[in-house]
Amino acid sequence: MRIIIVGNGMVGYKFCEKIVAKFGPGKFDIVVYGEEPRPAYDRVHLSEYFSGSTADDLLMAPASWYQENQIKLVTGEMVTEIDAEKKTIQTHKGTTDSYDKLILATGSSPFVPPVPGVDKDGVFVYRTIEDLNDIINYGEKIKKAAVMGGGLLGLEAAKALLDMGLETHVIEFAPRLMPRQLDEAGSSILKSKLESLGIKIHTQKNTSEIAGNGKVTALSYADGSELDIEMLVISAGIRPRDEVAQKSGIEIGPRGGIVVDNYMKTSLNDIFAIGECALHDNMIYGLVAPGYEMAEVVIDQIAGEGTREFTGFDMSTKLKLIGVDVASFGDPFTDPEISHTIVLEDKIKGIYKRINVTRDGKNLLGGILVGEASEYNMLLQMVQNSMVLPPNPEDLILGARGGGEGGALGGVESLPDEAQICSCENISKGDIVKCITEEEITDIGQIKKSTKACTGCGGCTPLVADLLKLTLEAQGKVVKKTLCEHFDYTRQELFDLIKINNIQSYDKLLDKHGKGDGCEICKPAAASMFASIWNEMILKQDTIQDTNDRFLANIQRGGTYSVIPRIPGGEITPDKLIAIGRIAKKYDLYTKITGGQRIDLLGARVEQLPEIWEELVAEGFESGHAYGKALRTVKSCVGSTWCRYGVQDSVTFSLEIENRYKGLRSPHKLKSAVSGCIRECAEAQSKDFGIIATEKGWNLYVCGNGGARPQHAQLLAADIDKETCVKYIDRFLMYYIKTAEPLQRTATWLNKLEGGLDYLKEVVVHDSLGIGEQLEQDMQLLIDKYECEWKKVVESPELRKKFKHFINSDEQDPALKFESSREQKVPVDWNK
Amino acid sequence: MEEIIALKEHMVEEAGNIKTWFKAAAVEDFPENGGACVKYKDLQIAVFNFTRKKEWYACQNLCPHKMQMILSRGMIGTQGEEPKVACPYHKRTFSLKSGECLNAEEHKIATFPVKIEDGYVYIGFSK
Ligand code: SRM
Ligand SMILES: Cc1cc2nc3c(=O)[nH]c(=O)nc-3n(C[C@H](O)[C@H](O)[C@H](O)COP(=O)(O)OP(=O)(O)OC[C@H]3O[C@@H](n4cnc5c(N)ncnc54)[C@H](O)[C@@H]3O)c2cc1C
Ligand code: SF4
Ligand code: FES
């Protein structure tokens, strides 16, 4: 049987994937025609193209995949005619081909409203990689841009424009954003959240003209007002690509779309339509999951089984990428006749949650989450599986009050086996559990490979991870986080083994407790443990260190390194400032003040590092360990010495702290700060450990984090004196160093620590484990062994030899290339 | 200045076709269980000393991901039996036998045979 698929988009590809998964390669003669120049790619994650994903990263499968599975893929060729009598198609290049079954998966194109001026330069749509390339290129030359359309896609596009550094406006015709998913109140919270990100929102604006001479310069609205812009991205809805179908006499809906029945059959024999071009029960589904389900239905038809039907699909969505959590699930609005609605609104925090519950209070019908959507997955499960609600349904969005883990939601364990976990690939809880038990799976990567769960939008990953843990535990397997294929131990176990058996080298560790030859995961993890236990000069074993540690400097784009000398507490004399300036100038380094109150000198060649450091060391500087998983900075504010509000001398204390812990290596980097009063100018509450002065002494906070998931530090002890404060920090840090996973910051460590902050207080403050003194001694050993690594290198000709580009030549790397920006040198962009 | 040849095309130099054995440096110049970069004409070659296994491998120094001249500074190890190097930038890993990328859809890298004679490391080229 010869099957032709018209369109190689997400759904067309999925059809191929599913049919070979079911029948194996070669069972049918399959040919795919795609109009785009490359094989199908992941449109759902298209916006990641802006943040560094390449076109190749986005491919659903490389061209070789089609070959391996004996599918003929023809890209860059559009099907222009179908002859249903003769069962042939023709392409724009004049190729004719014949089929037994024809699948139309032509998707949709962006709807461009007929506003005068849409053909001007600077007006774009947002659907293909080519569109994005055009937007990126045009965007480099301008400052102000707008998106027409405040729906799901429009907001995603707006965030992308904002991230490009453009002044960004969103123009919406309706009185509110995302009118199809959100109610009035939800929209208004979303609006203020987006405004606080810097996006300007204009609702109830009917654009009457796109003005400009050749290229767009402004939008004119029907109400007479205007907005100056230089670029416009239109995201005003989609239009199904039904032109070939229409031309060939296939029935089309009154407002477009290829009409299909529950078996995805069109009005002509042996022709099916799936994905965004198909009109089912007067509905076009603009999401991938229903398209994938449609593909499944057609395969069932082709297999001759023919029982599976498409009967509509849930349109729940969670917005991604826009910097605000937004979700809408089940029926977000509902009729007050059949339901009652529970609403939680916090305008200050910017949170809005609404759930619609049946009149009898038994079932959940749907709802809206704005500002925080962590409950989305579980709530969606409750709707889809008609699960019976707890007695106080409001707990679902308020969180259970009065303690207890997990609130009213329960966890994956409470879901029935039929519960759909991955909606993109339609995989149930039962499927996943079966796969884990039958294939003896122990990590989530294997589940992804076997079932394809988590490979679509990725929204179900947390649920799948929980499910894996639960299933393994139910089998009586200890869920153990072993380091990698070379060590069957957790980090904590290896830490003890190293210490008890007095192991000082990686080779010995591998011989005694590991297998194989190691890898880039266990080597740096072991290196970090050796440093945290023995504090030997790390270049003794330079090849097990991550590059930054191996060269005691951070590698940068283009292959040069950065140099960050320690400037404890951010305090520096004018003479030292001059010295840094002089050295930077001599070696032509780019200089910048870092976010950690010190100075970064960038663009040094590897062979220059020892010379630069020789001069810095001579001026009294030490390594800043910016390259290590080690103590970074202890920021300070001016404190009581100068500040009219200061109650204690924060600068002195921050210097003492930084000098005490400098060089301390740990599972991840450590940051600290000391503020002189409650105004908190040093931002101590965002640090791994932070200290804030009080009238009576100092407050010690722990486990804060900036980064991608910011978390405030929590109060460990209040109004303590300096000595106690240092004692608690010693214990806290050593306890963390001993028990954390590799690359786990203190905040995530605390989140996973059983018993949480209360338990940590018991251990550190009340010494409930009786290890307080031991921890302090372990820390003292490390402090006593501190030496500046760079000083050692500068003084050792043997170590200096390691800093070279070529082993057989003194030449420098000819591949290094620079350009200039604002009077300093910078590396040429590696995307060019 | 001469543009360095990037070696974007995958090739595996088989020991049989070798025309030139380039004497790179003495064995003890190379770090143990690690790599170093060798200059041969306009090429940059990364050479790795698997001291534990008593094996040597060589490949192009250029990482095909972001076109960075860096692989010699990568960490080496094994995946199962396969010897590999991890790029320091984004940890793409490459087999040092086949040149294949082991953890992403990246282009293959070129690999070269290595032999040790009289305490010196030689890299083989077919031209
Ligand atoms: C240089 C600097 C940016 C600047 O120009 O200001 C910087 C630069 C880098 N940061 Fe940072 N971070 C810098 C301050 C910060 C801060 C602000 C602070 O420390 O007060 C934060 C948020 C606070 C925090 O860490 O909680 C910060 C959060 C991160 C993170 C996210 C950590 C997390 O827990 O999520 C990473 C990624 C990582 O470490 O895995 C990161 C990673 C990096 C790396 C190391 C990425 C890399 O591997 O190349 C960058 C190295 C550039 C280099 O070689 O110099 N940087 N980075 C700042 C150096 C401070 C210093 O003097 O040492
Ligand atoms: C930026 C963006 C973000 C999105 N985010 C989400 C999301 O978070 N969740 C979600 O579920 N969905 C999302 N979507 C929607 C999702 O991408 C679509 O539902 C999905 O791509 C539809 O697949 P399809 O195969 O039907 O259509 P398409 O992916 O559009 O593929 C159709 C293909 O057919 C080709 N074609 C058309 N006519 C012909 C012809 N005559 N001959 C040959 N080839 C032809 C087209 O060029 C195209 O390549 C998003 C879309 C965009 C643009
Ligand atoms: S310096 Fe930090 S925030 Fe800036 S690009 Fe690098 S890692 Fe990202
Ligand atoms: S440059 Fe090598 S992995 Fe990115």
Coordinates of N, CA and C in Angstrom, one line a residue, chain A residues 52 54 56-57 62 64 485-486 506-508 510-511 515-521 523-524 542-547 550-551 555-561 606 802 804-809 811 813-815 817 830-831, chain B residues 1 3-4 22-26 29-40 43-44 50 52-53 61 65-66 68-70 72-80 84 86 88-93 103 105-107:
Chain A
G52 N 18.7 30.5 21.9 CA 19.9 29.7 21.7 C 19.7 28.4 21.0
T54 N 19.2 25.9 18.2 CA 19.4 26.0 16.8 C 18.3 25.3 16.0
D56 N 18.6 22.9 14.1 CA 18.8 21.5 14.3 C 18.3 20.9 15.6
D57 N 18.5 21.8 16.7 CA 18.0 21.3 18.0 C 16.5 21.1 18.0
P62 N 16.1 14.0 12.6 CA 16.9 14.4 11.5 C 16.5 13.7 10.2
S64 N 18.1 11.7 8.4 CA 18.5 10.3 8.4 C 17.5 9.4 9.0
E485 N 27.6 6.0 35.8 CA 27.8 4.5 35.5 C 29.0 4.0 36.2
H486 N 29.9 4.9 36.6 CA 31.2 4.4 37.2 C 31.2 4.2 38.7
Y506 N 42.0 10.3 42.6 CA 40.8 9.8 41.8 C 41.1 8.4 41.3
D507 N 42.3 8.1 40.9 CA 42.6 6.8 40.4 C 42.4 5.8 41.5
K508 N 42.8 6.1 42.7 CA 42.6 5.1 43.8 C 41.2 4.9 44.1
L510 N 38.7 5.2 42.0 CA 38.1 4.4 40.9 C 38.5 2.9 41.1
D511 N 39.8 2.7 41.4 CA 40.2 1.3 41.6 C 39.5 0.6 42.7
K515 N 34.2 1.6 38.7 CA 34.5 0.7 37.5 C 34.7 1.6 36.3
G516 N 35.3 1.0 35.2 CA 35.5 1.8 34.0 C 36.6 2.8 34.2
D517 N 36.5 3.9 33.3 CA 37.5 4.9 33.3 C 37.0 6.3 33.7
G518 N 35.8 6.3 34.3 CA 35.3 7.6 34.8 C 34.8 8.5 33.6
C519 N 34.2 9.6 34.0 CA 33.6 10.5 33.0 C 33.5 11.9 33.5
E520 N 32.9 12.8 32.7 CA 32.8 14.2 33.0 C 31.8 14.5 34.2
I521 N 31.1 13.4 34.7 CA 30.2 13.6 35.8 C 30.9 13.3 37.1
K523 N 34.2 12.7 37.6 CA 35.5 13.3 37.9 C 35.4 14.6 38.7
P524 N 34.6 15.6 38.2 CA 34.6 16.9 39.0 C 33.9 16.7 40.3
D542 N 44.9 17.8 37.9 CA 44.2 18.8 37.1 C 43.3 18.2 36.1
T543 N 43.5 17.0 35.6 CA 42.7 16.5 34.6 C 41.3 15.9 35.0
I544 N 41.1 15.9 36.4 CA 39.8 15.5 36.8 C 38.9 16.8 37.1
Q545 N 39.5 17.9 36.9 CA 38.7 19.2 37.2 C 38.0 19.6 36.0
D546 N 36.8 20.3 36.2 CA 36.1 21.0 35.2 C 37.1 22.0 34.6
T547 N 36.9 22.4 33.3 CA 37.8 23.3 32.6 C 38.1 24.5 33.5
R550 N 40.5 23.6 36.1 CA 41.7 23.1 35.6 C 42.6 24.3 35.2
F551 N 42.0 25.4 34.7 CA 42.9 26.6 34.4 C 42.7 27.7 35.4
I555 N 36.3 29.9 31.5 CA 36.4 29.9 30.0 C 35.3 30.7 29.5
Q556 N 35.5 31.5 28.4 CA 34.6 32.4 27.8 C 34.4 32.0 26.4
R557 N 33.3 32.6 25.8 CA 33.1 32.4 24.3 C 34.4 32.7 23.6
G558 N 34.7 31.9 22.6 CA 35.9 32.1 21.8 C 37.1 31.5 22.3
G559 N 37.1 31.1 23.6 CA 38.3 30.3 24.1 C 39.3 31.1 25.0
T560 N 38.9 32.3 25.3 CA 39.8 33.0 26.3 C 39.2 32.8 27.7
Y561 N 39.9 33.4 28.7 CA 39.5 33.2 30.1 C 39.3 34.5 30.8
V606 N 45.1 31.7 27.4 CA 45.5 30.8 28.4 C 47.0 31.0 28.9
K802 N 51.7 24.2 32.4 CA 50.4 23.7 32.0 C 49.6 24.7 31.3
K804 N 49.3 26.6 28.4 CA 49.8 26.7 27.1 C 48.7 26.3 26.1
H805 N 48.6 26.8 24.9 CA 47.6 26.3 24.0 C 48.1 25.1 23.3
F806 N 49.3 25.2 22.6 CA 49.9 24.0 21.9 C 51.0 23.4 22.8
I807 N 51.0 22.0 22.7 CA 52.0 21.3 23.4 C 53.4 21.4 22.7
N808 N 53.3 21.5 21.4 CA 54.5 21.4 20.6 C 54.9 22.8 19.9
S809 N 54.3 23.9 20.4 CA 54.7 25.2 19.9 C 54.3 26.2 20.9
E811 N 53.3 29.2 20.0 CA 52.4 30.1 19.3 C 51.1 30.2 20.1
D813 N 46.8 30.5 20.2 CA 45.8 30.0 19.4 C 45.4 30.9 18.2
P814 N 45.6 30.5 17.0 CA 45.3 31.5 15.9 C 43.8 31.6 15.7
A815 N 43.0 30.8 16.4 CA 41.5 30.8 16.2 C 40.8 32.0 16.9
K817 N 39.5 35.4 18.0 CA 39.1 36.6 17.2 C 38.4 37.6 18.0
W830 N 29.8 33.9 18.5 CA 30.0 32.6 18.0 C 28.9 32.1 17.1
N831 N 27.8 32.9 17.0 CA 26.8 32.6 16.1 C 27.0 33.1 14.7
Chain B
M1 N 46.9 36.6 7.9 CA 47.2 35.3 8.5 C 46.4 34.1 7.8
E3 N 44.0 31.2 7.3 CA 42.8 30.7 8.0 C 43.1 29.3 8.4
I4 N 42.8 28.9 9.6 CA 43.0 27.5 10.0 C 41.9 26.7 9.5
F22 N 53.3 12.1 12.0 CA 53.8 13.3 12.5 C 54.3 13.1 14.0
K23 N 55.6 13.4 14.2 CA 56.1 13.3 15.5 C 55.7 14.5 16.4
A24 N 54.8 14.3 17.3 CA 54.2 15.5 18.0 C 55.0 16.0 19.2
A25 N 55.2 15.1 20.1 CA 55.9 15.5 21.3 C 56.2 14.3 22.1
A26 N 57.0 14.4 23.2 CA 57.4 13.3 24.0 C 56.2 12.9 24.9
D29 N 55.4 14.8 28.0 CA 54.9 16.2 27.9 C 53.3 16.2 28.1
F30 N 52.7 15.1 27.8 CA 51.2 15.0 27.9 C 50.8 14.8 29.3
P31 N 49.7 15.4 29.7 CA 49.2 15.2 31.1 C 48.6 13.7 31.1
E32 N 48.7 13.1 32.3 CA 48.2 11.8 32.5 C 46.6 11.8 32.5
N33 N 46.0 10.9 31.9 CA 44.5 10.8 31.8 C 43.9 12.1 31.4
G34 N 44.6 12.8 30.4 CA 44.0 14.0 29.9 C 44.6 14.3 28.5
G35 N 44.3 15.5 28.0 CA 44.7 15.8 26.7 C 45.5 17.1 26.5
A36 N 46.0 17.3 25.3 CA 46.8 18.5 25.0 C 46.6 18.7 23.5
C37 N 46.9 20.0 23.0 CA 46.6 20.3 21.6 C 47.9 20.3 20.9
V38 N 47.9 19.7 19.7 CA 49.1 19.6 18.9 C 48.9 20.4 17.6
K39 N 49.9 21.2 17.2 CA 49.8 21.9 16.0 C 50.5 21.1 14.9
Y40 N 49.8 20.9 13.8 CA 50.4 20.2 12.7 C 50.0 20.9 11.4
L43 N 46.6 22.7 11.1 CA 45.6 21.9 11.8 C 45.9 22.0 13.3
Q44 N 44.8 21.9 14.1 CA 44.9 21.8 15.5 C 44.3 20.4 15.9
F50 N 45.1 8.2 27.6 CA 44.3 7.4 28.6 C 45.3 6.5 29.4
R52 N 45.4 5.2 32.3 CA 44.8 4.0 32.9 C 44.7 2.8 32.0
K53 N 44.2 3.1 30.7 CA 44.0 2.0 29.8 C 45.2 1.8 28.9
N61 N 40.6 19.4 17.1 CA 40.4 20.2 18.3 C 39.2 21.0 18.3
H65 N 29.9 22.0 17.8 CA 28.7 22.7 18.4 C 28.7 24.2 18.1
K66 N 29.7 24.9 18.7 CA 29.8 26.3 18.5 C 31.1 26.7 17.9
Q68 N 34.3 25.9 18.4 CA 35.3 26.4 19.3 C 36.5 25.4 19.3
M69 N 37.7 26.0 19.3 CA 38.9 25.3 19.3 C 39.3 24.8 20.7
I70 N 38.7 23.7 21.2 CA 38.7 23.5 22.6 C 38.8 22.1 23.1
S72 N 40.7 19.6 23.2 CA 41.9 19.1 23.9 C 41.8 19.5 25.4
R73 N 41.0 20.5 25.8 CA 40.9 20.9 27.2 C 39.7 20.2 27.8
G74 N 39.1 19.2 27.1 CA 38.0 18.5 27.7 C 38.3 17.4 28.6
M75 N 37.4 17.0 29.4 CA 37.6 15.8 30.3 C 37.4 14.5 29.5
I76 N 38.2 13.5 29.7 CA 38.1 12.3 29.0 C 37.5 11.2 30.0
G77 N 37.0 10.1 29.4 CA 36.4 9.1 30.1 C 35.8 8.0 29.2
T78 N 35.0 7.2 29.8 CA 34.4 6.1 28.9 C 32.9 6.1 29.1
Q79 N 32.2 5.7 28.1 CA 30.7 5.4 28.2 C 30.6 3.9 27.8
G80 N 30.4 3.1 28.8 CA 30.5 1.6 28.5 C 31.9 1.4 28.2
K84 N 35.7 8.5 25.3 CA 35.1 9.7 24.9 C 35.7 10.9 25.4
A86 N 34.6 15.1 26.6 CA 33.5 16.0 26.8 C 33.9 17.4 26.5
P88 N 34.4 21.2 27.0 CA 34.2 22.0 28.2 C 33.1 23.0 28.2
Y89 N 32.7 23.4 27.0 CA 31.6 24.4 26.9 C 30.3 24.0 27.3
H90 N 29.7 23.0 26.6 CA 28.3 22.6 26.9 C 28.3 21.1 27.1
K91 N 29.4 20.4 27.3 CA 29.5 19.0 27.6 C 28.8 18.1 26.5
R92 N 29.0 18.5 25.3 CA 28.7 17.5 24.2 C 29.8 16.5 24.3
T93 N 29.5 15.2 24.2 CA 30.5 14.2 24.3 C 30.7 13.5 23.0
N103 N 25.8 12.3 22.8 CA 24.6 12.8 23.6 C 23.8 13.9 23.0
E105 N 22.5 15.7 18.7 CA 22.6 15.5 17.3 C 23.6 16.4 16.7
E106 N 24.9 16.2 17.0 CA 26.0 17.0 16.5 C 26.7 16.3 15.4
H107 N 27.4 17.1 14.6 CA 28.2 16.5 13.5 C 29.3 15.6 14.1

